[in-house]
PDB file of C-alpha atoms in Angstrom:
ATOM      1  CA  GLN A   1     -43.312 -68.554 -41.141  1.00  0.00           C
ATOM      2  CA  VAL A   2     -41.686 -65.252 -41.821  1.00  0.00           C
ATOM      3  CA  GLN A   3     -42.113 -63.948 -45.273  1.00  0.00           C
ATOM      4  CA  LEU A   4     -40.859 -60.569 -46.824  1.00  0.00           C
ATOM      5  CA  VAL A   5     -42.558 -59.703 -49.956  1.00  0.00           C
ATOM      6  CA  GLU A   6     -41.111 -57.024 -52.077  1.00  0.00           C
ATOM      7  CA  SER A   7     -43.200 -55.145 -54.789  1.00  0.00           C
ATOM      8  CA  GLY A   8     -43.196 -51.977 -56.775  1.00  0.00           C
ATOM      9  CA  GLY A   9     -40.240 -52.723 -59.280  1.00  0.00           C
ATOM     10  CA  GLY A  10     -40.708 -52.208 -62.952  1.00  0.00           C
ATOM     11  CA  SER A  11     -39.173 -50.375 -65.982  1.00  0.00           C
ATOM     12  CA  VAL A  12     -38.688 -46.729 -66.074  1.00  0.00           C
ATOM     13  CA  GLN A  13     -36.802 -44.112 -68.103  1.00  0.00           C
ATOM     14  CA  VAL A  14     -33.623 -42.408 -66.798  1.00  0.00           C
ATOM     15  CA  GLY A  15     -34.608 -39.677 -64.345  1.00  0.00           C
ATOM     16  CA  GLY A  16     -37.916 -41.464 -63.368  1.00  0.00           C
ATOM     17  CA  SER A  17     -39.002 -42.658 -59.917  1.00  0.00           C
ATOM     18  CA  LEU A  18     -40.159 -45.925 -58.376  1.00  0.00           C
ATOM     19  CA  ARG A  19     -41.251 -46.754 -54.852  1.00  0.00           C
ATOM     20  CA  LEU A  20     -40.460 -50.234 -53.613  1.00  0.00           C
ATOM     21  CA  SER A  21     -42.174 -51.868 -50.734  1.00  0.00           C
ATOM     22  CA  CYS A  22     -41.267 -54.632 -48.451  1.00  0.00           C
ATOM     23  CA  ALA A  23     -44.283 -56.141 -46.544  1.00  0.00           C
ATOM     24  CA  ALA A  24     -43.722 -58.597 -43.793  1.00  0.00           C
ATOM     25  CA  SER A  25     -45.946 -61.460 -42.728  1.00  0.00           C
ATOM     26  CA  GLY A  26     -45.318 -63.728 -39.729  1.00  0.00           C
ATOM     27  CA  TYR A  27     -42.873 -60.963 -38.637  1.00  0.00           C
ATOM     28  CA  THR A  28     -43.435 -57.392 -37.236  1.00  0.00           C
ATOM     29  CA  PHE A  29     -40.755 -54.859 -37.780  1.00  0.00           C
ATOM     30  CA  GLY A  30     -41.912 -53.008 -34.800  1.00  0.00           C
ATOM     31  CA  THR A  31     -39.235 -50.986 -33.014  1.00  0.00           C
ATOM     32  CA  SER A  32     -36.604 -53.421 -32.925  1.00  0.00           C
ATOM     33  CA  SER A  33     -35.527 -54.341 -36.411  1.00  0.00           C
ATOM     34  CA  LEU A  34     -32.899 -53.527 -38.875  1.00  0.00           C
ATOM     35  CA  VAL A  35     -34.191 -53.522 -42.473  1.00  0.00           C
ATOM     36  CA  ALA A  36     -32.304 -53.170 -45.539  1.00  0.00           C
ATOM     37  CA  TRP A  37     -32.445 -53.004 -49.210  1.00  0.00           C
ATOM     38  CA  PHE A  38     -29.836 -54.863 -51.383  1.00  0.00           C
ATOM     39  CA  ARG A  39     -29.538 -55.033 -55.003  1.00  0.00           C
ATOM     40  CA  GLN A  40     -27.701 -57.225 -57.564  1.00  0.00           C
ATOM     41  CA  ALA A  41     -27.224 -56.599 -61.036  1.00  0.00           C
ATOM     42  CA  PRO A  42     -26.203 -59.234 -63.573  1.00  0.00           C
ATOM     43  CA  GLY A  43     -22.731 -60.371 -63.238  1.00  0.00           C
ATOM     44  CA  LYS A  44     -22.196 -58.245 -60.078  1.00  0.00           C
ATOM     45  CA  GLU A  45     -22.019 -58.860 -56.447  1.00  0.00           C
ATOM     46  CA  ARG A  46     -25.000 -58.131 -54.228  1.00  0.00           C
ATOM     47  CA  GLU A  47     -24.703 -54.648 -52.467  1.00  0.00           C
ATOM     48  CA  GLY A  48     -26.302 -52.715 -49.834  1.00  0.00           C
ATOM     49  CA  VAL A  49     -28.365 -49.839 -50.873  1.00  0.00           C
ATOM     50  CA  ALA A  50     -30.197 -48.426 -47.893  1.00  0.00           C
ATOM     51  CA  ALA A  51     -31.015 -49.443 -44.362  1.00  0.00           C
ATOM     52  CA  ILE A  52     -33.021 -48.478 -41.463  1.00  0.00           C
ATOM     53  CA  SER A  53     -33.299 -49.086 -37.754  1.00  0.00           C
ATOM     54  CA  THR A  54     -36.915 -49.175 -36.732  1.00  0.00           C
ATOM     55  CA  ALA A  55     -35.880 -48.565 -33.078  1.00  0.00           C
ATOM     56  CA  THR A  56     -34.002 -45.256 -33.776  1.00  0.00           C
ATOM     57  CA  TYR A  57     -35.084 -44.391 -37.451  1.00  0.00           C
ATOM     58  CA  ASP A  58     -31.379 -43.983 -38.227  1.00  0.00           C
ATOM     59  CA  SER A  59     -30.685 -44.703 -41.768  1.00  0.00           C
ATOM     60  CA  HIS A  60     -27.690 -45.502 -44.019  1.00  0.00           C
ATOM     61  CA  TYR A  61     -27.269 -45.331 -47.751  1.00  0.00           C
ATOM     62  CA  ALA A  62     -24.667 -46.317 -50.095  1.00  0.00           C
ATOM     63  CA  ASP A  63     -22.738 -43.393 -51.631  1.00  0.00           C
ATOM     64  CA  SER A  64     -24.160 -44.197 -55.193  1.00  0.00           C
ATOM     65  CA  VAL A  65     -27.744 -43.542 -54.022  1.00  0.00           C
ATOM     66  CA  LYS A  66     -27.446 -40.717 -51.370  1.00  0.00           C
ATOM     67  CA  GLY A  67     -29.659 -37.838 -52.099  1.00  0.00           C
ATOM     68  CA  ARG A  68     -31.719 -39.957 -54.691  1.00  0.00           C
ATOM     69  CA  PHE A  69     -33.187 -42.778 -52.493  1.00  0.00           C
ATOM     70  CA  THR A  70     -35.045 -42.696 -49.305  1.00  0.00           C
ATOM     71  CA  ILE A  71     -35.735 -45.493 -46.896  1.00  0.00           C
ATOM     72  CA  SER A  72     -38.760 -45.329 -44.654  1.00  0.00           C
ATOM     73  CA  HIS A  73     -40.834 -47.407 -42.204  1.00  0.00           C
ATOM     74  CA  ASP A  74     -44.591 -47.492 -41.817  1.00  0.00           C
ATOM     75  CA  ASN A  75     -45.274 -49.247 -38.626  1.00  0.00           C
ATOM     76  CA  THR A  76     -49.046 -49.177 -39.152  1.00  0.00           C
ATOM     77  CA  ASN A  77     -48.651 -51.223 -42.418  1.00  0.00           C
ATOM     78  CA  ASN A  78     -45.544 -53.184 -41.323  1.00  0.00           C
ATOM     79  CA  THR A  79     -43.959 -52.079 -44.442  1.00  0.00           C
ATOM     80  CA  VAL A  80     -40.592 -50.639 -45.250  1.00  0.00           C
ATOM     81  CA  TYR A  81     -40.355 -48.466 -48.491  1.00  0.00           C
ATOM     82  CA  LEU A  82     -37.591 -47.457 -50.705  1.00  0.00           C
ATOM     83  CA  GLN A  83     -38.352 -44.315 -52.734  1.00  0.00           C
ATOM     84  CA  MET A  84     -36.047 -44.154 -55.691  1.00  0.00           C
ATOM     85  CA  ASN A  85     -35.814 -40.904 -57.578  1.00  0.00           C
ATOM     86  CA  SER A  86     -33.588 -39.726 -60.427  1.00  0.00           C
ATOM     87  CA  LEU A  87     -32.958 -43.258 -61.383  1.00  0.00           C
ATOM     88  CA  LYS A  88     -30.004 -44.039 -63.532  1.00  0.00           C
ATOM     89  CA  PRO A  89     -29.307 -47.058 -65.758  1.00  0.00           C
ATOM     90  CA  GLU A  90     -26.748 -48.355 -63.181  1.00  0.00           C
ATOM     91  CA  ASP A  91     -29.674 -48.615 -60.802  1.00  0.00           C
ATOM     92  CA  THR A  92     -30.889 -51.579 -62.822  1.00  0.00           C
ATOM     93  CA  ALA A  93     -30.837 -54.592 -60.649  1.00  0.00           C
ATOM     94  CA  MET A  94     -33.048 -57.090 -58.652  1.00  0.00           C
ATOM     95  CA  TYR A  95     -33.743 -55.408 -55.318  1.00  0.00           C
ATOM     96  CA  TYR A  96     -34.081 -57.465 -52.140  1.00  0.00           C
ATOM     97  CA  CYS A  97     -35.516 -56.625 -48.632  1.00  0.00           C
ATOM     98  CA  ALA A  98     -33.713 -58.075 -45.694  1.00  0.00           C
ATOM     99  CA  ALA A  99     -34.416 -57.956 -41.981  1.00  0.00           C
ATOM    100  CA  VAL A 100     -33.075 -59.003 -38.764  1.00  0.00           C
ATOM    101  CA  ARG A 101     -34.422 -58.464 -35.025  1.00  0.00           C
ATOM    102  CA  ARG A 102     -31.763 -56.121 -33.851  1.00  0.00           C
ATOM    103  CA  ARG A 103     -31.879 -52.434 -33.004  1.00  0.00           C
ATOM    104  CA  TYR A 104     -28.377 -51.560 -34.125  1.00  0.00           C
ATOM    105  CA  PRO A 105     -25.943 -52.737 -36.721  1.00  0.00           C
ATOM    106  CA  THR A 106     -23.214 -55.014 -35.363  1.00  0.00           C
ATOM    107  CA  SER A 107     -20.252 -53.284 -37.304  1.00  0.00           C
ATOM    108  CA  ALA A 108     -21.747 -52.444 -40.762  1.00  0.00           C
ATOM    109  CA  TRP A 109     -25.284 -51.691 -41.898  1.00  0.00           C
ATOM    110  CA  PHE A 110     -24.723 -53.925 -45.085  1.00  0.00           C
ATOM    111  CA  ARG A 111     -23.083 -57.039 -43.618  1.00  0.00           C
ATOM    112  CA  GLN A 112     -25.303 -59.554 -45.273  1.00  0.00           C
ATOM    113  CA  THR A 113     -24.734 -62.247 -42.935  1.00  0.00           C
ATOM    114  CA  ASP A 114     -26.487 -60.237 -40.278  1.00  0.00           C
ATOM    115  CA  TYR A 115     -29.804 -60.397 -41.947  1.00  0.00           C
ATOM    116  CA  ASN A 116     -31.590 -63.622 -41.429  1.00  0.00           C
ATOM    117  CA  TYR A 117     -34.833 -62.871 -43.334  1.00  0.00           C
ATOM    118  CA  TRP A 118     -34.813 -62.302 -47.063  1.00  0.00           C
ATOM    119  CA  GLY A 119     -37.405 -61.628 -49.715  1.00  0.00           C
ATOM    120  CA  GLN A 120     -37.419 -62.951 -53.268  1.00  0.00           C
ATOM    121  CA  GLY A 121     -36.693 -59.713 -54.962  1.00  0.00           C
ATOM    122  CA  THR A 122     -38.332 -57.131 -57.275  1.00  0.00           C
ATOM    123  CA  GLN A 123     -36.764 -56.154 -60.617  1.00  0.00           C
ATOM    124  CA  VAL A 124     -35.973 -52.623 -61.468  1.00  0.00           C
ATOM    125  CA  THR A 125     -34.962 -51.768 -64.950  1.00  0.00           C
ATOM    126  CA  VAL A 126     -33.870 -48.141 -65.948  1.00  0.00           C
ATOM    127  CA  SER A 127     -33.584 -47.469 -69.611  1.00  0.00           C
ATOM    128  CA  SER A 128     -32.050 -44.441 -71.474  1.00  0.00           C
TER     129      SER A 128
END
């Protein structure tokens, strides 16, 4: 059974940093997966934040997080990370990890229906 487990969320002050982890069990990211981080704030649609191909190490970011967030993949630990720096109140959301056995996105990195494995989420709260 495939499980994606997110961790690393918490409460931070504006300008602070957090590193989220997405650990997989029953599934190996390996060199043939797309893995993405999505987030959903209360009352808002779920949106893509960052994604990576473990085949090419190409990555893609939402404009709102470019230059502040970095997605990375550790093949040894079968974990994908999201380093979040210079956090803002608008980054407050539940963050979800998602994966699919595919090397390249079909048409868009953040097309949610392309991802068939999802975690339960980890909460990030940024206060001023």
